Coordinates of C-alpha atoms in Angstrom, one line a residue:
X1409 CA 203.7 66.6 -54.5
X1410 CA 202.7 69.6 -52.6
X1411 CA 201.7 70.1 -49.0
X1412 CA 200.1 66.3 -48.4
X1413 CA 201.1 64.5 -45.0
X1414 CA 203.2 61.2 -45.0
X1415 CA 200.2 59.1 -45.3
X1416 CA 198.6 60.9 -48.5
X1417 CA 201.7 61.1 -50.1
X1418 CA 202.3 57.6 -49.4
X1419 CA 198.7 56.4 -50.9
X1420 CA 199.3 59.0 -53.7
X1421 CA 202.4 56.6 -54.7
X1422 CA 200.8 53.5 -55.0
X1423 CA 199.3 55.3 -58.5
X1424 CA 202.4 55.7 -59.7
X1425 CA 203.5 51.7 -58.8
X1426 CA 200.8 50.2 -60.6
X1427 CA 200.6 52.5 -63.8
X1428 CA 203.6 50.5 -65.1
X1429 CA 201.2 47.5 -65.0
X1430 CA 198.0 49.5 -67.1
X1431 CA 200.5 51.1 -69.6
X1432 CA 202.7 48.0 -70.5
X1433 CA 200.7 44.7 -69.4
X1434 CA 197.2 46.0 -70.1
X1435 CA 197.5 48.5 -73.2
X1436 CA 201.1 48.3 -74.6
X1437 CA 203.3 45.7 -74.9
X1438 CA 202.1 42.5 -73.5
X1439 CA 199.0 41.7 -75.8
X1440 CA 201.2 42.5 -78.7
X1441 CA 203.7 39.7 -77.3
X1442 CA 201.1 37.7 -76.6
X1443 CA 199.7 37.7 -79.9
X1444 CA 203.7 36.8 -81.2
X1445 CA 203.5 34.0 -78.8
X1446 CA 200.1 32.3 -80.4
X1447 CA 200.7 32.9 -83.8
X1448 CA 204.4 30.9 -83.1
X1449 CA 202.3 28.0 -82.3
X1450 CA 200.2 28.4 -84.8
X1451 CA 196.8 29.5 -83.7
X1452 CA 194.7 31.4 -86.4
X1453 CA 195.1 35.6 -85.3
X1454 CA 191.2 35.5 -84.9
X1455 CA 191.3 32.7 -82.0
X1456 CA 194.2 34.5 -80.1
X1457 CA 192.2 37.4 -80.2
X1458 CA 189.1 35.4 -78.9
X1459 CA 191.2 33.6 -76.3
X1460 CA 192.7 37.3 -75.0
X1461 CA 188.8 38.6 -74.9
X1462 CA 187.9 35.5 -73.0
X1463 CA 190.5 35.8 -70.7
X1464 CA 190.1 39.1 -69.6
X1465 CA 186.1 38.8 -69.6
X1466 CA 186.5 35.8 -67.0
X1467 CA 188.9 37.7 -65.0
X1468 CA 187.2 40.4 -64.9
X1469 CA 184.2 39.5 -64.3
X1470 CA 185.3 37.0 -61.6
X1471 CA 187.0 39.9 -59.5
X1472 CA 183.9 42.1 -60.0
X1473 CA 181.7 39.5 -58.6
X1474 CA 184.0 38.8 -55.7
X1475 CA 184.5 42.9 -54.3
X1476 CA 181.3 43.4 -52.4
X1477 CA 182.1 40.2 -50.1
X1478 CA 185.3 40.9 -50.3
X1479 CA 184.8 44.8 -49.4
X1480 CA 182.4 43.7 -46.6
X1481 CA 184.8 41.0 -44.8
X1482 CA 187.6 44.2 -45.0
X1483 CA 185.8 46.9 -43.0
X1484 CA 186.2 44.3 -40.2
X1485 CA 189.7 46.0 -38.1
X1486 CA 192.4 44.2 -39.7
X1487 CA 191.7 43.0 -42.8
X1488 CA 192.0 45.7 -45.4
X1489 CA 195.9 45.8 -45.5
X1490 CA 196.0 42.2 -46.0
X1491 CA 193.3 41.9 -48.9
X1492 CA 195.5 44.8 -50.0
X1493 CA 198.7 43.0 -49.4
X1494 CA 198.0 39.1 -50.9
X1495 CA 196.1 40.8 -54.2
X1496 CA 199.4 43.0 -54.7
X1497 CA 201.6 40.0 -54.5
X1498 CA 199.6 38.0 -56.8
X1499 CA 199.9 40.7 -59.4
X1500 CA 203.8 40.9 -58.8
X1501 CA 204.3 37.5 -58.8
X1502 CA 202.4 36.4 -61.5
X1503 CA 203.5 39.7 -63.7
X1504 CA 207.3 38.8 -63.1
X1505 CA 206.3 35.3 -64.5
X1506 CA 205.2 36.9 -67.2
X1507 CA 209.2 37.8 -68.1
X1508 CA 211.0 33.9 -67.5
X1509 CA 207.8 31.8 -68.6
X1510 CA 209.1 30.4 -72.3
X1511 CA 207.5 32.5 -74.9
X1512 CA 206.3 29.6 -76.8
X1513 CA 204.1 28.7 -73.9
X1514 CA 200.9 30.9 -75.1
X1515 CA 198.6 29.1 -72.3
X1516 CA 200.9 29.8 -69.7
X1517 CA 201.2 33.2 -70.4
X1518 CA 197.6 33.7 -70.9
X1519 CA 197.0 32.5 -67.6
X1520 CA 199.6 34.2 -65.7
X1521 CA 198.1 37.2 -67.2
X1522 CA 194.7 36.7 -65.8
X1523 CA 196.2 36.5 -62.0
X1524 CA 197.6 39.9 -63.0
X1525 CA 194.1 41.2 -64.1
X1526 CA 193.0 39.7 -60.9
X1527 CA 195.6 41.1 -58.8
X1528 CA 195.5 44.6 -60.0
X1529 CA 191.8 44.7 -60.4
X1530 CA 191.5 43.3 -56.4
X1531 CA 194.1 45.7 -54.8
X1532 CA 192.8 48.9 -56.7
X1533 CA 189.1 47.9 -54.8
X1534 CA 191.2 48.4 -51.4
X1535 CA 193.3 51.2 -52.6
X1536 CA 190.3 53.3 -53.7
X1537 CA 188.6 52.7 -50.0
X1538 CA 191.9 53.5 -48.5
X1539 CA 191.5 57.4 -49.2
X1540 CA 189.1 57.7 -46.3
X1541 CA 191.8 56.6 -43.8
X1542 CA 194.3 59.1 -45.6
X1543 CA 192.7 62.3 -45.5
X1544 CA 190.1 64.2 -44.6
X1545 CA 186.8 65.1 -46.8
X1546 CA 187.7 68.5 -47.4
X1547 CA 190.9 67.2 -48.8
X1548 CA 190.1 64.2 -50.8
X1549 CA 189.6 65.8 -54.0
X1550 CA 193.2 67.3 -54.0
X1551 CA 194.2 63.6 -52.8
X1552 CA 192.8 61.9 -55.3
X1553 CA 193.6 64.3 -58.2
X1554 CA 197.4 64.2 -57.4
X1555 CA 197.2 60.4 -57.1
X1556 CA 195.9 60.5 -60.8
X1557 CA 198.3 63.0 -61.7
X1558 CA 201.2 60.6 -60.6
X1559 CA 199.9 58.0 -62.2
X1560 CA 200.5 59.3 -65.4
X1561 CA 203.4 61.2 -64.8
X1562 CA 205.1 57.8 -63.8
X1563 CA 202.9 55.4 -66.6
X1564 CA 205.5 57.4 -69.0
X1565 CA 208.8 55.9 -67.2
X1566 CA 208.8 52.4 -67.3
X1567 CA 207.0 53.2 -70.6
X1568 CA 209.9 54.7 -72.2
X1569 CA 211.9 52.2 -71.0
X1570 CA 210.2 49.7 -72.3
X1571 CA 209.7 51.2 -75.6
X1572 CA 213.0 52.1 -76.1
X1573 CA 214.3 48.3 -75.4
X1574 CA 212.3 47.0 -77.9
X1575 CA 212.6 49.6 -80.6
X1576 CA 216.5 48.8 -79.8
X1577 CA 216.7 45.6 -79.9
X1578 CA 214.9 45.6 -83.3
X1579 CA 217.4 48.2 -85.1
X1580 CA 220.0 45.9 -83.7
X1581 CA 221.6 48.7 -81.3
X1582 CA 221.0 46.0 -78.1
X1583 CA 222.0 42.8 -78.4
X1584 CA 218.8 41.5 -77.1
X1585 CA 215.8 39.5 -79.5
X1586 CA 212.4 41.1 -79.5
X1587 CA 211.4 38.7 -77.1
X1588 CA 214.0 38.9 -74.6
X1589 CA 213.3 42.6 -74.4
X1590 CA 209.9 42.3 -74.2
X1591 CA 210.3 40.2 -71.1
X1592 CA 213.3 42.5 -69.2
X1593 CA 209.9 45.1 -69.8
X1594 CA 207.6 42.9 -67.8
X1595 CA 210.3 42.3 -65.5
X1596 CA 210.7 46.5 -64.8
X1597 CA 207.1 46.6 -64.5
X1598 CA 206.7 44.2 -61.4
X1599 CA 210.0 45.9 -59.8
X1600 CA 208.5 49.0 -60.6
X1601 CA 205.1 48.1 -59.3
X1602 CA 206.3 46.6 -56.1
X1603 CA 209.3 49.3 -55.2
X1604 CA 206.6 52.1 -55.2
X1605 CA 204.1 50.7 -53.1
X1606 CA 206.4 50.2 -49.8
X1607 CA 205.6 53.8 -48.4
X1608 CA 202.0 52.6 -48.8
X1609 CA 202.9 49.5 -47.0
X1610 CA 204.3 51.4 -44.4
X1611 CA 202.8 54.3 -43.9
X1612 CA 198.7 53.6 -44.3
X1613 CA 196.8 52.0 -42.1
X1614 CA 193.2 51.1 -41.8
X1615 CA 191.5 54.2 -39.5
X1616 CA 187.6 53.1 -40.3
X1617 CA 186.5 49.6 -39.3
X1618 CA 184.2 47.6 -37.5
X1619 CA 185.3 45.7 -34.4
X1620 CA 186.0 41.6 -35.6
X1621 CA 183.4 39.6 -35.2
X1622 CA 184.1 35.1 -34.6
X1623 CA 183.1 34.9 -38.3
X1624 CA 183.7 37.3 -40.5
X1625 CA 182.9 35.4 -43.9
X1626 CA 179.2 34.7 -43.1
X1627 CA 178.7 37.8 -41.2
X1628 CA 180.4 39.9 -44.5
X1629 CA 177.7 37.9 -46.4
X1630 CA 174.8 38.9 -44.0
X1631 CA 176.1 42.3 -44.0
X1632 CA 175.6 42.7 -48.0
X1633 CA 172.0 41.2 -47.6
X1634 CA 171.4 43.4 -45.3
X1635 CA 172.9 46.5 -47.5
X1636 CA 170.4 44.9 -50.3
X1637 CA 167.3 45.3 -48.2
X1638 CA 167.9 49.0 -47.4
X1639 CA 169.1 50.0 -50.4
X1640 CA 166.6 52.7 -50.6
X1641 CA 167.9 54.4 -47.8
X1642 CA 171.4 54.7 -49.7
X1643 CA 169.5 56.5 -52.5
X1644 CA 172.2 59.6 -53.1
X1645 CA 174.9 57.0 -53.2
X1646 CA 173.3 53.9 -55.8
X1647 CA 171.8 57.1 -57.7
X1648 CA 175.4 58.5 -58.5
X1649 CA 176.5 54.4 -59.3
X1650 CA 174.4 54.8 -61.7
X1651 CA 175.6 57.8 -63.5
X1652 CA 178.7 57.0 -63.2
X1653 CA 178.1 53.5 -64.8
X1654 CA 177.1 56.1 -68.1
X1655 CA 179.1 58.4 -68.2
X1656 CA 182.5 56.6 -67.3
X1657 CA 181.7 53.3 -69.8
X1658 CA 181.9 56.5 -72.5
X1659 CA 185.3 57.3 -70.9
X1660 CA 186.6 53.7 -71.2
X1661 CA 185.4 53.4 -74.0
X1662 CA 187.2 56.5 -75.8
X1663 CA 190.5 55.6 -74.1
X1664 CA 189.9 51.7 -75.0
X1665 CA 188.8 52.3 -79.0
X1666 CA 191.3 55.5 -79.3
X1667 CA 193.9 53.7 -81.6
X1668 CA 191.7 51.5 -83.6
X1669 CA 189.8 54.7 -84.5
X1670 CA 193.1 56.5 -85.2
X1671 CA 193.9 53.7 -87.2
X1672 CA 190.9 53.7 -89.0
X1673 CA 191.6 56.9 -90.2
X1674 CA 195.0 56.7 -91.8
X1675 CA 196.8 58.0 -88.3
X1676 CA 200.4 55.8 -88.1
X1677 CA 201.6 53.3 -85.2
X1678 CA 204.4 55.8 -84.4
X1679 CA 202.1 58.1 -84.8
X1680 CA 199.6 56.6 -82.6
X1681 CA 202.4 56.4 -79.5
X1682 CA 203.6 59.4 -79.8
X1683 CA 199.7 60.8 -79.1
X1684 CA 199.5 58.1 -76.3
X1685 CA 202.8 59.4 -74.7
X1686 CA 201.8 63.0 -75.4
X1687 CA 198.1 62.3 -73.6
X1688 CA 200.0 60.9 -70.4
X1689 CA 202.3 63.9 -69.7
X1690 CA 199.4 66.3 -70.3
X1691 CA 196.3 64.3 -68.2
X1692 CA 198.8 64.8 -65.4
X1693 CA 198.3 68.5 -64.7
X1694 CA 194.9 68.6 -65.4
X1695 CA 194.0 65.9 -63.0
X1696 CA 195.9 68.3 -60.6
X1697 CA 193.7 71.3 -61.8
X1698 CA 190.1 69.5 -61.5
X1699 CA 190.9 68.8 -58.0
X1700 CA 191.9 72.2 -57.1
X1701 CA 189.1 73.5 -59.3
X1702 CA 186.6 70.9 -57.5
X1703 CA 187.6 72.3 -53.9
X1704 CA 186.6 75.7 -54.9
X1705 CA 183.3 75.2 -57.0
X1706 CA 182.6 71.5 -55.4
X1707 CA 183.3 68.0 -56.7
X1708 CA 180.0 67.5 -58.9
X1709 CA 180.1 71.1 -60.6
X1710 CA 183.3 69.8 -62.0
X1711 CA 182.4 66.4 -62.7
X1712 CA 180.0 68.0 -65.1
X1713 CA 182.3 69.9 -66.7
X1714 CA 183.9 66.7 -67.3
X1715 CA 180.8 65.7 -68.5
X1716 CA 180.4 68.4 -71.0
X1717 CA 183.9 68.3 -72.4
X1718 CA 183.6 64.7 -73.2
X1719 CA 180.0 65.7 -75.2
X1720 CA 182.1 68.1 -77.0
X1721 CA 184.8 65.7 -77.9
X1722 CA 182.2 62.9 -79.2
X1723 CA 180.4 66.1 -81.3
X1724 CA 184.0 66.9 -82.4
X1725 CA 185.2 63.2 -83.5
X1726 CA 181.7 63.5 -86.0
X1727 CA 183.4 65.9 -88.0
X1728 CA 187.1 64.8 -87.6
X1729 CA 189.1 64.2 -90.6
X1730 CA 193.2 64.9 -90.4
X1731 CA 195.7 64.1 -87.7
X1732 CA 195.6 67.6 -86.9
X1733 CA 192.2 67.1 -85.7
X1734 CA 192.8 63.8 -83.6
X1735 CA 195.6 65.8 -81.8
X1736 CA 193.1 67.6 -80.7
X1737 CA 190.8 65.3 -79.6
X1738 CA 193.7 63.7 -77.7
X1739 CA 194.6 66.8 -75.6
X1740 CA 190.6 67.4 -74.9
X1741 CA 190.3 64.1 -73.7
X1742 CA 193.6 64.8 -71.5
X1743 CA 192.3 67.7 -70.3
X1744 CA 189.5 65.7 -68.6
X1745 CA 190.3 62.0 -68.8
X1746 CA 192.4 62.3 -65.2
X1747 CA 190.5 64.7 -63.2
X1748 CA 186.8 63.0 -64.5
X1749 CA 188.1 59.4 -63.0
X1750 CA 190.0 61.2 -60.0
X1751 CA 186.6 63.4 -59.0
X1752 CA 184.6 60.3 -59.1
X1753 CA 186.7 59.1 -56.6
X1754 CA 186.7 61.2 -54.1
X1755 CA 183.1 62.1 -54.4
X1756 CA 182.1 58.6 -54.1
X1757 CA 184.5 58.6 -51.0
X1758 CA 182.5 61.5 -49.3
X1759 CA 179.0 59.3 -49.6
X1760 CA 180.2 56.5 -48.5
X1761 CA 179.7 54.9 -44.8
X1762 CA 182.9 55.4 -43.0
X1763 CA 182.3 52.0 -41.3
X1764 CA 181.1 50.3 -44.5
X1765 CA 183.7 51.8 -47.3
X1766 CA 185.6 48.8 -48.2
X1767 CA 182.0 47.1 -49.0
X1768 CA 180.0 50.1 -51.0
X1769 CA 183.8 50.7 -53.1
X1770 CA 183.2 46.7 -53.7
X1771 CA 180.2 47.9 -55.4
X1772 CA 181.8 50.9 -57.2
X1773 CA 184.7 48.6 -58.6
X1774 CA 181.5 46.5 -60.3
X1775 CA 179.9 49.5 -61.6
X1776 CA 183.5 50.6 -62.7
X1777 CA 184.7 47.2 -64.6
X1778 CA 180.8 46.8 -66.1
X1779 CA 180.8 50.2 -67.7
X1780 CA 183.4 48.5 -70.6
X1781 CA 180.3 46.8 -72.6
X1782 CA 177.7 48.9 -73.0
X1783 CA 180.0 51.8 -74.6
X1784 CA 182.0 49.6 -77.2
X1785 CA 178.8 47.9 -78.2
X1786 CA 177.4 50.9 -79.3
X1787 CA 180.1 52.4 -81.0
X1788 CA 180.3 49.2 -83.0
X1789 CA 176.8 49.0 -83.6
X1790 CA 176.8 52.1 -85.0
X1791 CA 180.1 52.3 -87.2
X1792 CA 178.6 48.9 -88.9
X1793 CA 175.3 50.8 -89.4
X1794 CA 176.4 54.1 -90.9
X1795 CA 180.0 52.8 -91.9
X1796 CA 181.9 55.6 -90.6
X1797 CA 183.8 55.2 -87.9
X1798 CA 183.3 58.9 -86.1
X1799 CA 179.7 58.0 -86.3
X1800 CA 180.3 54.9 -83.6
X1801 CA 181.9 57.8 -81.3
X1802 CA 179.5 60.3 -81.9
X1803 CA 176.6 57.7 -80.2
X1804 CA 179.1 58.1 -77.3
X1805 CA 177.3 61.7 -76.6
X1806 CA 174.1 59.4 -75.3
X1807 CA 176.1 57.7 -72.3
X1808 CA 177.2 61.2 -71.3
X1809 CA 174.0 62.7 -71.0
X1810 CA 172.3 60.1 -69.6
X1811 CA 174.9 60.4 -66.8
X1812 CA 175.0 63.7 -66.3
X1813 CA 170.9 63.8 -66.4
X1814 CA 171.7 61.2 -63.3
X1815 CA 174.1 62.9 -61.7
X1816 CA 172.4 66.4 -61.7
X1817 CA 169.5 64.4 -59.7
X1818 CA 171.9 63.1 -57.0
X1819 CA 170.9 65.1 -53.2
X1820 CA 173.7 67.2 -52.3
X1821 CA 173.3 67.3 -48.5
X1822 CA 171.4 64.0 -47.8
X1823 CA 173.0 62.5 -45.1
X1824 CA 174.0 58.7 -45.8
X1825 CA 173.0 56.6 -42.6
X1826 CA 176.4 54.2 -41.4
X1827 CA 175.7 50.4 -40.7
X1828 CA 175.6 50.7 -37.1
X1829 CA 172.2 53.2 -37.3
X1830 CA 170.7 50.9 -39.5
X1831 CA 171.3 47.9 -37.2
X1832 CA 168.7 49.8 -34.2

C-alpha cells in the first residue's frame, strides 16, 4: 500500500470491495447465468439478450440522469456519506438476492440486477468525489492510481473463486449444480463487497461542503441551473469532459468488445479467461506506475501517453492475426487501461470546485456512463462495412485523437472559480 494515511488507504479499499461486483456480476458470471435462467423458461436467446441490453440501458441511463442533483444535494455538510451509504446497501442487498432468488425466475433476477447496476453506478459517483476529502492535490494521482491498482489486484480473488466453483462443480469434484455454485459466487461477491468497504465507512469523512440549507432538494436544483448559466466560466473543466467523453468511450469500448473480437478470431473461451485474468494482475502495477509517472511529468503529459498507446493498439489490432498477437494487445492495453481511468480521476479532481465536487463528479459519472455508445457503434458499423472485424477496432483510433486534440487544448493554470465567488 505504501506510505498513504488511514483515510487514503481506507478510500483506496473501497476499489478492491466493489471489483468483485464488475468482474463477476457485470462481465463474468452473472449474464451467463442469466442467459441459463431465460433460455429454462423458454425465451428465444435473441430476446434474453434484448431484455439484458434493455435492462442495463434503463439503469444506466436512469442513474446517469439522477448524479448532477444528486451530486449537488451532497456537497451540502452531511449528506455525502449517506448517498454513499443507502446506494451501497442497495447494491449489497439486491446482489445477495441475486444468490437465493429461484433461478427459474428470469424477471426477478433481471430486476434485482438493475438495483445492482444502480447501486454500484450511484456509490462510485460519491466515491470518486470523496478523493478530495482524502488527500491532498499533490497526492491524488498516487491515490487514485493505487486505488486502481487494488482494484484489480483484488477483481482476481473472488474471481478465482468463483471460477474455480463452477468449473468444479461441473467436473463433478463439488457436489454442487452449476446453479447452486453460481449463486454461492454472487453470494461471495456481496460479502466481499461489503467487508471491504468498512474502513471506508469508518475512516472518511466529508471535509468539503456547503453549510445545510432548510431545503436542500430545490436549492440542489437551483444550484445546477445556476452551474448551467455559467458554464462558460468552467471552460478548462467542461473542455476536458469532453475529451474524456472520446477518448475513454474508445477505452470501454476495447475492454467491453475484447472477447467477442477474440472470439471472432478463433481465440478459445479458456483461452479468452486466461487473457482476462492475465490483464487484471498486470493493469495493477501499471496503474501504480502512471501515477508515480504523472507526479513527476504531471497528470495530462501521461494521460497522453495513454492516449498514444491506445492509438497504437487500435493501429496494431488492423494487422492482428494469431493469439500471439492478441496477447499482446492484451498486455498493451494493461499497460494503460488502469493508469488512463485512474489519471482521469485525479485530474478531474484537481479542476473541480472544492465546495461543488460531489455536483461537477455528477457530471463526470454522465460523461463516463455515455461514452459506451458512440465507440461500439462505430466499431460495428465498420466491421459490417469492410467485414473484418480488426477494421471495427481500427476506427477506434478516431475517438483517441479527437480526445487527445481536446485535451491538449485544456488551460493548465486557469483557475476554476468555487460556487461561493460566483454567488457575488
Amino acid at each position: 500500500m505504501g506510505p498513504l494515511s488511514k483515510q487514503e488507504k481506507s478510500w483506496v479499499f473501497y476499489d478492491w470491495a466493489n471489483s468483485a461486483y464488475s468482474i463477476l456480476i457485470t462481465t463474468a458470471i452473472f449474464p451467463l447465468y442469466f442467459k441459463a435462467a431465460a433460455k429454462q423458461a423458454g425465451l428465444a436467446a435473441s430476446t434474453s439478450t434484448a431484455y439484458w441490453g434493455y435492462a442495463n440501458s434503463f439503469a444506466t441511463l436512469l442513474i446517469s440522469l439522477c448524479a448532477p442533483i444528486l451530486g449537488t444535494i451532497a456537497d451540502f455538510k452531511g449528506f455525502k456519506k449517506r448517498f454513499f451509504t443507502f446506494f451501497l446497501a442497495l447494491g449489497i442487498i439486491f446482489t445477495m438476492l441475486l444468490a437465493v432468488v429461484p433461478s427459474n425466475q428470469w424477471l426477478i433476477l433481471l430486476i434485482c440486477y438493475m438495483i445492482t447496476v444502480i447501486g454500484f453506478g450511484g456509490t462510485n459517483i460519491f466515491y470518486d468525489a470523496f478523493l478530495v476529502d482524502v488527500t491532498t492535490e499533490d497526492r491524488m494521482n498516487q491515490v487514485s492510481s493505487k486505488g486502481f491498482a487494488m482494484g484489480y489486484i483484488g477483481s482476481t480473488v473472488p474471481f478465482i473463486i468463483g471460477i474455480a466453483l463452477i468449473l468444479l462443480s461441473q467436473q463433478g469434484v463439488l457436489p454442487l449444480t452449476v446453479t447452486v455454485a453460481s449463486q454461492f459466487a454472487f453470494a461471495i461477491t456481496a460479502l466481499w463487497w461489503g467487508l471491504f468497504t468498512i474502513p471506508m465507512l469508518k475512516n472518511v469523512k466529508q471535509v468539503y461542503y456547503k453549510e445545510r440549507v432548510p431545503d436542500p432538494v430545490a436549492n440542489g436544483f437551483r444550484q445546477l441551473v445556476h452551474t448551467f448559466k455559467k458554464i462558460r466560466l468552467y471552460r478548462p473543466l467542461f473542455l476536458f469532459l469532453f475529451a474524456y467523453f472520446f477518448y475513454i468511450d474508445g477505452v470501454n469500448t476495447i475492454i467491453t468488445m475484447s472477447t467477442t473480437y477474440g472470439s471472432d478470431i478463433g481465440i478459445s473461451s479458456t483461452t479468452l479467461l486466461i487473457i482476462l485474468f492475465a490483464t487484471q494482475v498486470v493493469a495493477a502495477p501499471f496503474s501504480v506506475l502512471y501515477g508515480k509517472l504523472a507526479d513527476r511529468f504531471k497528470g495530462k503529459k501521461m494521460l497522453i501517453v495513454g492516449i498514444f498507446v491506445y492509438i497504437v493498439i487500435c493501429i496494431y489490432a488492423y494487422f492482428l492475426k494469431t493469439a500471439l498477437d492478441f496477447w499482446i494487445l492484451a498486455m498493451l492495453v494493461a499497460s494503460s487501461q488502469g493508469g488512463i481511468q485512474a489519471l482521469s480521476r485525479s485530474y478531474f479532481a484537481k479542476l473541480v470546485p472544492k465546495d461543488s465536487v460531489n455536483e461537477f463528479f455528477g457530471f463526470y459519472s454522465i460523461f463516463y456512463k455515455f461514452a459506451s455508445i458512440l465507440g461500439p457503434s462505430l466499431m460495428g458499423v465498420t466491421s459490417q462495412i469492410t467485414g473484418n472485424t480488426n477494421s471495427g477496432v481500427f476506427s477506434l483510433v478516431i475517438l483517441f485523437i479527437i480526445g487527445g486534440v481536446l485535451l491538449l487544448k485544456v488551460p493548465e493554470k486557469e483557475p476554476i472559480p468555487t460556487s461561493n465567488s460566483l454567488s457575488h
